[in-house]
CSV table of C-alpha atoms and ligand atoms in Angstrom, one decimal:
chain,number,residue,atom,x,y,z
A,1,UNK,CA,0.0,0.0,0.0
A,2,UNK,CA,1.5,3.3,-1.0
A,3,UNK,CA,0.9,6.4,1.1
A,4,UNK,CA,2.9,9.4,-0.2
A,5,UNK,CA,2.5,8.0,-3.8
A,6,UNK,CA,-1.2,7.4,-3.3
A,7,UNK,CA,-3.1,9.2,-6.1
A,8,UNK,CA,-5.3,11.0,-3.5
A,9,UNK,CA,-2.5,11.9,-1.2
A,10,UNK,CA,-2.5,15.5,-2.4
A,11,UNK,CA,0.0,16.8,0.1
A,12,UNK,CA,-2.0,15.9,3.2
A,13,UNK,CA,-0.4,17.7,6.2
A,14,UNK,CA,-0.7,14.6,8.4
A,15,UNK,CA,-2.0,11.1,8.3
A,16,UNK,CA,-2.2,9.2,11.6
A,17,UNK,CA,-2.6,5.4,11.6
A,18,UNK,CA,-4.0,4.6,15.1
A,19,UNK,CA,-4.4,1.2,16.6
A,20,UNK,CA,-5.5,-0.1,20.0
A,21,UNK,CA,-5.4,-3.9,20.3
A,22,UNK,CA,-7.4,-3.9,23.6
A,23,UNK,CA,-10.5,-2.4,21.9
A,24,UNK,CA,-9.8,-3.5,18.3
A,25,UNK,CA,-9.4,0.1,17.1
A,26,UNK,CA,-7.9,0.5,13.7
A,27,UNK,CA,-8.4,4.1,12.5
A,28,UNK,CA,-6.9,6.5,10.1
A,29,UNK,CA,-7.1,10.2,10.8
A,30,UNK,CA,-6.3,12.5,7.9
A,31,UNK,CA,-5.5,16.2,8.1
A,32,UNK,CA,-5.5,17.6,4.6
A,33,UNK,CA,-5.2,21.3,5.4
A,34,UNK,CA,-5.0,23.5,8.5
A,35,UNK,CA,-4.3,26.7,6.4
A,36,UNK,CA,-7.5,28.3,7.5
A,37,UNK,CA,-7.7,26.8,11.0
A,38,UNK,CA,-8.1,23.4,12.6
A,39,UNK,CA,-9.2,20.7,10.2
A,40,UNK,CA,-12.8,19.7,10.8
A,41,UNK,CA,-14.7,16.7,9.3
A,42,UNK,CA,-16.5,13.6,10.3
A,43,UNK,CA,-15.5,10.2,11.5
A,44,UNK,CA,-16.9,7.3,9.4
A,45,UNK,CA,-17.0,3.7,10.6
A,46,UNK,CA,-17.3,1.2,7.8
A,47,UNK,CA,-16.5,-2.4,7.0
A,48,UNK,CA,-13.6,-2.0,4.7
A,49,UNK,CA,-12.1,-5.0,2.7
A,50,UNK,CA,-8.6,-3.7,3.4
A,51,UNK,CA,-6.6,-0.9,5.0
A,52,UNK,CA,-5.8,0.3,1.4
A,53,UNK,CA,-9.5,0.8,0.8
A,54,UNK,CA,-9.8,2.7,4.2
A,55,UNK,CA,-6.9,4.9,3.2
A,56,UNK,CA,-8.3,5.7,-0.2
A,57,UNK,CA,-11.7,6.6,1.4
A,58,UNK,CA,-10.2,8.8,4.1
A,59,UNK,CA,-7.8,10.7,1.8
A,60,UNK,CA,-10.6,11.5,-0.7
A,61,UNK,CA,-13.1,12.5,2.0
A,62,UNK,CA,-10.5,14.6,3.8
A,63,UNK,CA,-9.5,16.5,0.7
A,64,UNK,CA,-13.2,17.0,0.0
A,65,UNK,CA,-13.6,18.6,3.4
A,66,UNK,CA,-10.9,21.1,2.7
A,67,UNK,CA,-12.6,22.0,-0.5
A,68,UNK,CA,-16.0,22.2,1.1
A,69,UNK,CA,-14.9,24.3,4.0
A,70,UNK,CA,-12.9,26.8,2.0
A,71,UNK,CA,-15.7,27.2,-0.6
A,72,UNK,CA,-18.1,28.0,2.2
A,73,UNK,CA,-15.4,30.5,3.5
A,74,UNK,CA,-15.3,29.0,6.9
A,75,UNK,CA,-12.4,29.6,9.3
A,76,UNK,CA,-11.5,25.9,9.5
A,77,UNK,CA,-9.4,23.5,7.5
A,78,UNK,CA,-10.3,20.0,6.2
A,79,UNK,CA,-9.8,16.6,7.6
A,80,UNK,CA,-11.6,13.3,8.1
A,81,UNK,CA,-11.2,10.0,9.9
A,82,UNK,CA,-12.3,6.4,9.3
A,83,UNK,CA,-12.5,3.5,11.7
A,84,UNK,CA,-12.3,0.0,10.2
A,85,UNK,CA,-15.3,-1.7,11.9
A,86,UNK,CA,-14.1,-4.6,14.0
A,87,UNK,CA,-15.5,-8.0,13.0
A,88,UNK,CA,-17.8,-9.7,15.5
A,89,UNK,CA,-18.8,-8.3,18.9
A,90,UNK,CA,-16.9,-5.3,20.2
A,91,UNK,CA,-17.3,-2.8,23.1
A,92,UNK,CA,-18.4,0.3,21.1
A,93,UNK,CA,-18.0,2.7,24.0
A,94,UNK,CA,-14.4,1.6,24.6
A,95,UNK,CA,-13.7,1.7,20.9
A,96,UNK,CA,-14.7,5.3,20.6
A,97,UNK,CA,-12.9,6.3,23.7
A,98,UNK,CA,-9.7,4.8,22.1
A,99,UNK,CA,-10.5,6.8,19.0
A,100,UNK,CA,-10.8,9.9,21.3
A,101,UNK,CA,-7.3,9.2,22.6
A,102,UNK,CA,-5.9,9.1,19.0
A,103,UNK,CA,-7.7,12.3,18.3
A,104,UNK,CA,-6.3,13.9,21.4
A,105,UNK,CA,-2.8,13.1,20.2
A,106,UNK,CA,-3.3,15.5,17.3
A,107,UNK,CA,-3.5,18.4,19.8
A,108,UNK,CA,-6.6,20.0,18.2
A,109,UNK,CA,-5.2,20.0,14.7
A,110,UNK,CA,-8.2,17.9,13.8
A,111,UNK,CA,-11.7,18.2,15.3
A,112,UNK,CA,-14.1,15.3,14.5
A,113,UNK,CA,-17.8,15.1,14.1
A,114,UNK,CA,-19.9,12.1,13.1
A,115,UNK,CA,-20.3,10.7,9.6
A,116,UNK,CA,-21.8,7.5,8.2
A,117,UNK,CA,-21.9,4.7,10.8
A,118,UNK,CA,-21.1,7.0,13.8
A,119,UNK,CA,-23.7,8.5,16.1
A,120,UNK,CA,-23.7,11.5,18.5
A,121,UNK,CA,-23.5,9.0,21.4
A,122,UNK,CA,-20.2,7.7,19.9
A,123,UNK,CA,-18.9,11.2,20.0
A,124,UNK,CA,-19.8,11.4,23.7
A,125,UNK,CA,-17.6,8.4,24.3
A,126,UNK,CA,-14.8,9.9,22.3
A,127,UNK,CA,-15.2,13.1,24.3
A,128,UNK,CA,-14.1,11.2,27.5
A,129,UNK,CA,-10.6,11.3,26.0
A,130,UNK,CA,-10.5,14.6,24.1
A,131,UNK,CA,-12.2,18.0,23.8
A,132,UNK,CA,-11.7,17.9,20.1
A,133,UNK,CA,-15.1,16.6,19.0
A,134,UNK,CA,-18.3,18.3,17.8
A,135,UNK,CA,-21.7,16.9,16.9
A,136,UNK,CA,-22.5,16.1,20.5
A,137,UNK,CA,-26.2,15.6,21.5
A,138,UNK,CA,-26.3,18.9,23.4
A,139,UNK,CA,-24.5,20.7,20.6
A,140,UNK,CA,-26.0,22.1,17.4
A,141,UNK,CA,-28.1,18.9,16.8
A,142,UNK,CA,-28.8,17.1,13.6
A,143,UNK,CA,-27.2,19.1,10.7
A,144,UNK,CA,-29.5,17.5,8.1
A,145,UNK,CA,-32.3,20.2,8.0
A,146,UNK,CA,-29.7,22.9,7.3
A,147,UNK,CA,-28.0,20.7,4.7
A,148,UNK,CA,-31.4,20.2,3.1
A,149,UNK,CA,-32.1,24.0,3.1
A,150,UNK,CA,-28.8,24.6,1.4
A,151,UNK,CA,-29.5,22.0,-1.2
A,152,UNK,CA,-32.9,23.5,-1.8
A,153,UNK,CA,-31.4,26.9,-2.4
A,154,UNK,CA,-28.7,25.3,-4.6
A,155,UNK,CA,-31.4,23.6,-6.7
A,156,UNK,CA,-33.1,27.0,-7.1
A,157,UNK,CA,-29.8,28.5,-8.4
A,158,UNK,CA,-29.3,25.6,-10.8
A,159,UNK,CA,-32.9,25.8,-12.1
A,160,UNK,CA,-32.5,29.5,-12.7
A,161,UNK,CA,-29.6,28.8,-15.0
A,162,UNK,CA,-30.5,25.4,-16.4
A,163,UNK,CA,-34.2,26.0,-17.0
A,164,UNK,CA,-34.5,29.8,-16.9
A,165,UNK,CA,-37.0,29.5,-14.1
A,166,UNK,CA,-37.1,31.7,-10.9
A,167,UNK,CA,-38.5,29.0,-8.7
A,168,UNK,CA,-39.1,25.2,-8.6
A,169,UNK,CA,-42.8,25.2,-9.1
A,170,UNK,CA,-43.8,22.7,-11.7
A,171,UNK,CA,-40.1,21.5,-12.0
A,172,UNK,CA,-39.8,17.7,-12.2
A,173,UNK,CA,-37.3,16.5,-9.7
A,174,UNK,CA,-36.2,12.9,-9.2
A,175,UNK,CA,-34.8,12.3,-5.7
A,176,UNK,CA,-32.6,9.3,-4.8
A,177,UNK,CA,-32.5,8.5,-1.0
A,178,UNK,CA,-35.7,10.5,-0.5
A,179,UNK,CA,-36.5,9.3,3.0
A,180,UNK,CA,-33.0,9.8,4.4
A,181,UNK,CA,-32.1,12.5,7.0
A,182,UNK,CA,-31.4,15.1,4.3
A,183,UNK,CA,-33.8,13.6,1.6
A,184,UNK,CA,-36.9,13.8,3.7
A,185,UNK,CA,-36.5,17.4,4.7
A,186,UNK,CA,-35.6,18.4,1.2
A,187,UNK,CA,-38.6,16.5,-0.4
A,188,UNK,CA,-41.0,18.3,2.0
A,189,UNK,CA,-39.5,21.7,1.2
A,190,UNK,CA,-39.6,21.0,-2.6
A,191,UNK,CA,-43.2,19.8,-2.4
A,192,UNK,CA,-44.2,22.9,-0.5
A,193,UNK,CA,-42.6,25.0,-3.3
A,194,UNK,CA,-44.7,23.1,-5.9
A,195,UNK,CA,-42.1,20.8,-7.5
A,196,UNK,CA,-43.4,17.6,-9.2
A,197,UNK,CA,-41.5,14.9,-7.4
A,198,UNK,CA,-40.4,11.3,-8.2
A,199,UNK,CA,-39.0,9.5,-5.2
A,200,UNK,CA,-36.8,6.4,-4.8
A,201,UNK,CA,-35.5,4.8,-1.6
A,202,UNK,CA,-34.8,1.3,-0.4
A,203,UNK,CA,-36.9,2.0,2.7
A,204,UNK,CA,-40.3,1.1,1.3
A,205,UNK,CA,-42.5,1.9,4.3
A,206,UNK,CA,-40.9,5.3,4.8
A,207,UNK,CA,-41.2,6.0,1.0
A,208,UNK,CA,-44.9,5.2,0.9
A,209,UNK,CA,-45.5,7.5,3.9
A,210,UNK,CA,-43.5,10.4,2.4
A,211,UNK,CA,-45.1,10.0,-1.0
A,212,UNK,CA,-48.6,10.1,0.5
A,213,UNK,CA,-47.7,13.2,2.6
A,214,UNK,CA,-46.2,15.1,-0.3
A,215,UNK,CA,-48.3,13.8,-3.3
A,216,UNK,CA,-45.1,12.6,-5.0
A,217,UNK,CA,-44.8,9.6,-7.4
A,218,UNK,CA,-42.9,6.5,-6.1
A,219,UNK,CA,-40.2,5.0,-8.4
A,220,UNK,CA,-40.9,1.4,-7.6
A,221,UNK,CA,-37.4,0.0,-8.5
A,222,UNK,CA,-34.8,2.2,-6.7
A,223,UNK,CA,-32.4,1.5,-9.6
A,224,UNK,CA,-34.8,3.0,-12.1
A,225,UNK,CA,-34.3,6.5,-10.7
A,226,UNK,CA,-31.6,7.1,-13.3
A,227,UNK,CA,-34.2,6.5,-16.1
A,228,UNK,CA,-36.8,9.0,-14.9
A,229,UNK,CA,-37.6,11.7,-17.4
A,230,UNK,CA,-37.3,14.8,-15.2
A,231,UNK,CA,-35.6,18.2,-15.1
A,232,UNK,CA,-33.4,17.6,-12.1
A,233,UNK,CA,-31.8,14.5,-10.6
A,234,UNK,CA,-31.1,15.0,-6.9
A,235,UNK,CA,-28.8,12.3,-5.4
A,236,UNK,CA,-29.2,12.1,-1.6
A,237,UNK,CA,-28.0,8.6,-0.9
A,238,UNK,CA,-24.8,7.2,-2.1
A,239,UNK,CA,-21.5,8.4,-3.6
A,240,UNK,CA,-20.1,7.5,-7.1
A,241,UNK,CA,-23.6,7.3,-8.6
A,242,UNK,CA,-22.6,9.3,-11.7
A,243,UNK,CA,-20.5,6.6,-13.4
A,244,UNK,CA,-20.0,4.9,-16.8
A,245,UNK,CA,-23.1,2.7,-16.2
A,246,UNK,CA,-25.6,5.5,-15.2
A,247,UNK,CA,-24.5,8.5,-17.2
A,248,UNK,CA,-26.2,7.5,-20.5
A,249,UNK,CA,-29.4,6.7,-18.7
A,250,UNK,CA,-29.9,10.2,-17.3
A,251,UNK,CA,-32.7,12.2,-19.0
A,252,UNK,CA,-32.4,15.4,-16.9
A,253,UNK,CA,-30.9,18.8,-17.5
A,254,UNK,CA,-29.5,19.3,-14.0
A,255,UNK,CA,-27.8,17.1,-11.4
A,256,UNK,CA,-28.0,18.8,-7.9
A,257,UNK,CA,-28.2,16.9,-4.6
A,258,UNK,CA,-26.7,16.3,-1.2
A,259,UNK,CA,-24.7,13.1,-1.6
A,260,UNK,CA,-20.9,13.4,-1.2
A,261,UNK,CA,-18.6,12.3,-4.0
A,262,UNK,CA,-21.3,12.0,-6.6
A,263,UNK,CA,-18.9,11.7,-9.5
A,264,UNK,CA,-17.2,8.3,-9.6
A,265,UNK,CA,-14.2,10.0,-11.3
A,266,UNK,CA,-13.4,13.7,-12.0
A,267,UNK,CA,-13.9,13.0,-15.7
A,268,UNK,CA,-17.6,12.3,-15.1
A,269,UNK,CA,-18.0,16.1,-14.8
A,270,UNK,CA,-16.9,16.6,-18.4
A,271,UNK,CA,-19.2,13.7,-19.5
A,272,UNK,CA,-22.1,15.5,-17.9
A,273,UNK,CA,-21.2,18.7,-19.6
A,274,UNK,CA,-20.9,17.0,-23.0
A,275,UNK,CA,-24.4,15.8,-22.5
A,276,UNK,CA,-25.6,19.3,-21.7
A,277,UNK,CA,-26.3,18.5,-18.1
A,278,UNK,CA,-25.6,21.2,-15.6
A,279,UNK,CA,-23.8,19.9,-12.4
A,280,UNK,CA,-23.9,21.6,-9.0
A,281,UNK,CA,-20.6,20.5,-7.4
A,282,UNK,CA,-21.5,18.4,-4.4
A,283,UNK,CA,-19.2,19.8,-1.8
A,284,UNK,CA,-20.5,23.3,-2.5
A,285,UNK,CA,-24.2,22.6,-2.5
A,286,UNK,CA,-24.1,20.3,0.6
A,287,UNK,CA,-22.1,22.5,2.9
A,288,UNK,CA,-25.1,23.6,5.0
A,289,UNK,CA,-24.4,20.9,7.6
A,290,UNK,CA,-20.8,21.9,8.3
A,291,UNK,CA,-21.9,25.6,8.4
A,292,UNK,CA,-24.4,24.6,11.1
A,293,UNK,CA,-21.7,22.7,13.1
A,294,UNK,CA,-19.7,25.9,13.4
A,295,UNK,CA,-22.0,27.0,16.2
A,296,UNK,CA,-20.4,24.3,18.4
A,297,UNK,CA,-16.9,25.8,17.9
A,298,UNK,CA,-17.8,29.4,18.6
A,299,UNK,CA,-21.0,31.1,19.9
A,300,UNK,CA,-20.6,33.9,17.3
A,301,UNK,CA,-21.7,31.5,14.7
A,302,UNK,CA,-25.4,31.7,15.6
A,303,UNK,CA,-28.6,31.0,13.6
A,304,UNK,CA,-28.6,34.4,11.8
A,305,UNK,CA,-24.9,33.8,10.8
A,306,UNK,CA,-25.9,30.4,9.5
A,307,UNK,CA,-28.7,31.8,7.3
A,308,UNK,CA,-26.3,34.5,5.9
A,309,UNK,CA,-23.8,31.8,5.1
A,310,UNK,CA,-26.4,29.8,3.2
A,311,UNK,CA,-27.3,32.8,1.1
A,312,UNK,CA,-23.6,33.3,0.3
A,313,UNK,CA,-23.3,29.6,-0.6
A,314,UNK,CA,-26.1,29.9,-3.1
A,315,UNK,CA,-24.3,32.9,-4.7
A,316,UNK,CA,-21.0,31.0,-4.8
A,317,UNK,CA,-22.6,28.0,-6.5
A,318,UNK,CA,-24.2,30.4,-9.0
A,319,UNK,CA,-20.8,32.0,-9.7
A,320,UNK,CA,-19.2,28.6,-10.3
A,321,UNK,CA,-22.0,27.5,-12.7
A,322,UNK,CA,-21.8,30.8,-14.6
A,323,UNK,CA,-18.0,30.7,-14.9
A,324,UNK,CA,-18.2,27.0,-16.1
A,325,UNK,CA,-20.8,28.0,-18.7
A,326,UNK,CA,-18.9,31.2,-19.9
A,327,UNK,CA,-15.7,29.2,-20.3
A,328,UNK,CA,-17.3,26.0,-21.6
A,329,UNK,CA,-15.7,23.9,-18.9
A,330,UNK,CA,-17.0,21.4,-16.4
A,331,UNK,CA,-18.4,22.9,-13.2
A,332,UNK,CA,-16.5,20.4,-11.0
A,333,UNK,CA,-13.2,21.4,-12.6
A,334,UNK,CA,-13.9,25.1,-12.2
A,335,UNK,CA,-14.9,24.6,-8.6
A,336,UNK,CA,-11.8,22.4,-7.8
A,337,UNK,CA,-9.6,25.1,-9.3
A,338,UNK,CA,-11.1,27.9,-7.2
A,339,UNK,CA,-10.9,25.7,-4.0
A,340,UNK,CA,-7.2,24.9,-4.7
A,341,UNK,CA,-6.4,28.6,-5.4
A,342,UNK,CA,-8.1,29.7,-2.1
A,343,UNK,CA,-6.2,26.9,-0.2
A,344,UNK,CA,-2.9,28.0,-1.7
A,345,UNK,CA,-3.6,31.7,-0.8
A,346,UNK,CA,-4.6,30.7,2.8
A,347,UNK,CA,-1.4,28.6,3.2
A,348,UNK,CA,0.7,31.6,1.9
A,349,UNK,CA,-1.1,33.9,4.4
A,350,UNK,CA,-0.5,31.5,7.3
A,351,UNK,CA,3.2,31.3,6.3
A,352,UNK,CA,3.6,35.0,6.3
A,353,UNK,CA,1.8,35.3,9.7
A,354,UNK,CA,4.1,32.7,11.3
B,401,LIG,P1,-29.1,8.8,5.4
B,401,LIG,O1,-28.4,7.5,5.6
B,401,LIG,O2,-30.0,9.3,6.5
B,401,LIG,O3,-30.0,8.7,4.1
B,401,LIG,C1,-29.6,8.0,2.9
B,401,LIG,C2,-30.9,7.4,2.3
B,401,LIG,O4,-30.6,6.7,1.1
B,401,LIG,C3,-31.6,6.4,3.2
B,401,LIG,O5,-33.0,6.7,3.3
B,401,LIG,C4,-31.4,5.1,2.5
B,401,LIG,O6,-32.5,4.1,2.7
B,401,LIG,C5,-31.3,5.5,1.1
B,401,LIG,N1,-30.6,4.6,0.2
B,401,LIG,C6,-29.5,3.8,0.4
B,401,LIG,N2,-29.2,3.1,-0.7
B,401,LIG,C7,-30.1,3.5,-1.7
B,401,LIG,C8,-30.3,3.1,-3.0
B,401,LIG,N3,-29.5,2.2,-3.6
B,401,LIG,N4,-31.3,3.7,-3.7
B,401,LIG,C9,-32.1,4.6,-3.1
B,401,LIG,N5,-32.0,5.0,-1.8
B,401,LIG,C10,-31.0,4.4,-1.1
B,401,LIG,O7,-28.0,9.8,5.0
B,401,LIG,P2,-28.1,11.4,5.0
B,401,LIG,O8,-27.5,12.0,6.3
B,401,LIG,O9,-29.5,11.9,4.6
B,401,LIG,O10,-27.1,11.8,3.9
B,401,LIG,C11,-27.4,11.6,2.5
B,401,LIG,C12,-26.2,11.9,1.7
B,401,LIG,O11,-25.9,13.3,1.8
B,401,LIG,C13,-24.9,11.1,2.0
B,401,LIG,O12,-24.2,11.0,0.8
B,401,LIG,C14,-24.1,12.1,2.9
B,401,LIG,O13,-22.7,11.8,2.9
B,401,LIG,C15,-24.5,13.4,2.3
B,401,LIG,N6,-24.4,14.6,3.2
B,401,LIG,C16,-25.2,14.6,4.3
B,401,LIG,C17,-25.1,15.7,5.2
B,401,LIG,C18,-26.0,15.8,6.4
B,401,LIG,O14,-26.1,16.9,7.0
B,401,LIG,N7,-26.7,14.7,6.9
B,401,LIG,C19,-24.3,16.7,4.9
B,401,LIG,C20,-23.5,16.7,3.8
B,401,LIG,C21,-23.6,15.6,2.9
């Protein structure tokens, strides 16, 4: 397994491999950039086939957090951690306390929240060994409603450009992962605004309930969501769903949704553009949650501040899509370029201030 030569290494400032045989902890904590402040990003627990897979995941996610946080102009850097889920029974509280000790050894350079497979209670257990955690039950709470609000505003920005419409009324939107934490809030908001909705999820009972509440149409086979003739495809479930298999099935003009790492490869952005599909870069449109978490780091970041940040985020997303369209380039490439430039400027400023 290569580390420095890894294709996603991208000059990570620090990568910590942490083990604790007593609890079965095998974790990788990745700090991509602290140029704007301590790196902040979630901890994911997942059953990985190998430590090489875990490393690839954490490096990609950590770089993504740097991009997300700098595009939302937050005074934090980017990092992420993964725990390789132990096989068989394990003491979950002890495992997360051991994770907390690993986190503590980074002296605040990385602050962790929860991600897939990790709950606020797990963060409480990590907190026994370190102060450097957010996403606690008594903290800012579930970030999903704010993430959904940001995605809603981002869809409005995309619809304005892709369809020439000032709102989403009558716009056909196909939502994948409709009943999830973000999906359910978003679907209700879109329904209130008059969108015509097509919903897919593997949770059938929840899907039925949501469709009857919102008057949406159910897409019976979750995999058929890619074939729906709609204006917008809104992925709110899994990553890598825009790939060589799905791209030719899409019959939409816009892809805009909450899921992280939607494009399987960077080249998929160009493929979308070739097909005349407008793409809202995922790490820009879905930054509402991390914006909300800022309230746990500093009380200045209150609810009004969060709402102001969401409005700025919508503007930033619009500017990226406009620049991409003016220059005839993929929106993900334009966005990555801006993020990298901002990171380089922040690193330079930090160096001068030292
Ligand atoms: P979640 O687990 O609550 O929701 C995911 C939903 O997708 C579930 O309802 C699940 O049943 C459904 N699903 C899983 N596989 C599916 C499939 N094959 N087809 C259709 N539906 C399927 O997760 P969430 O917190 O709502 O997050 C959704 C996405 O948004 C994730 O990619 C996450 O990384 C990203 N995201 C979430 C937040 C947040 O604030 N929660 C912030 C930023 C990004």
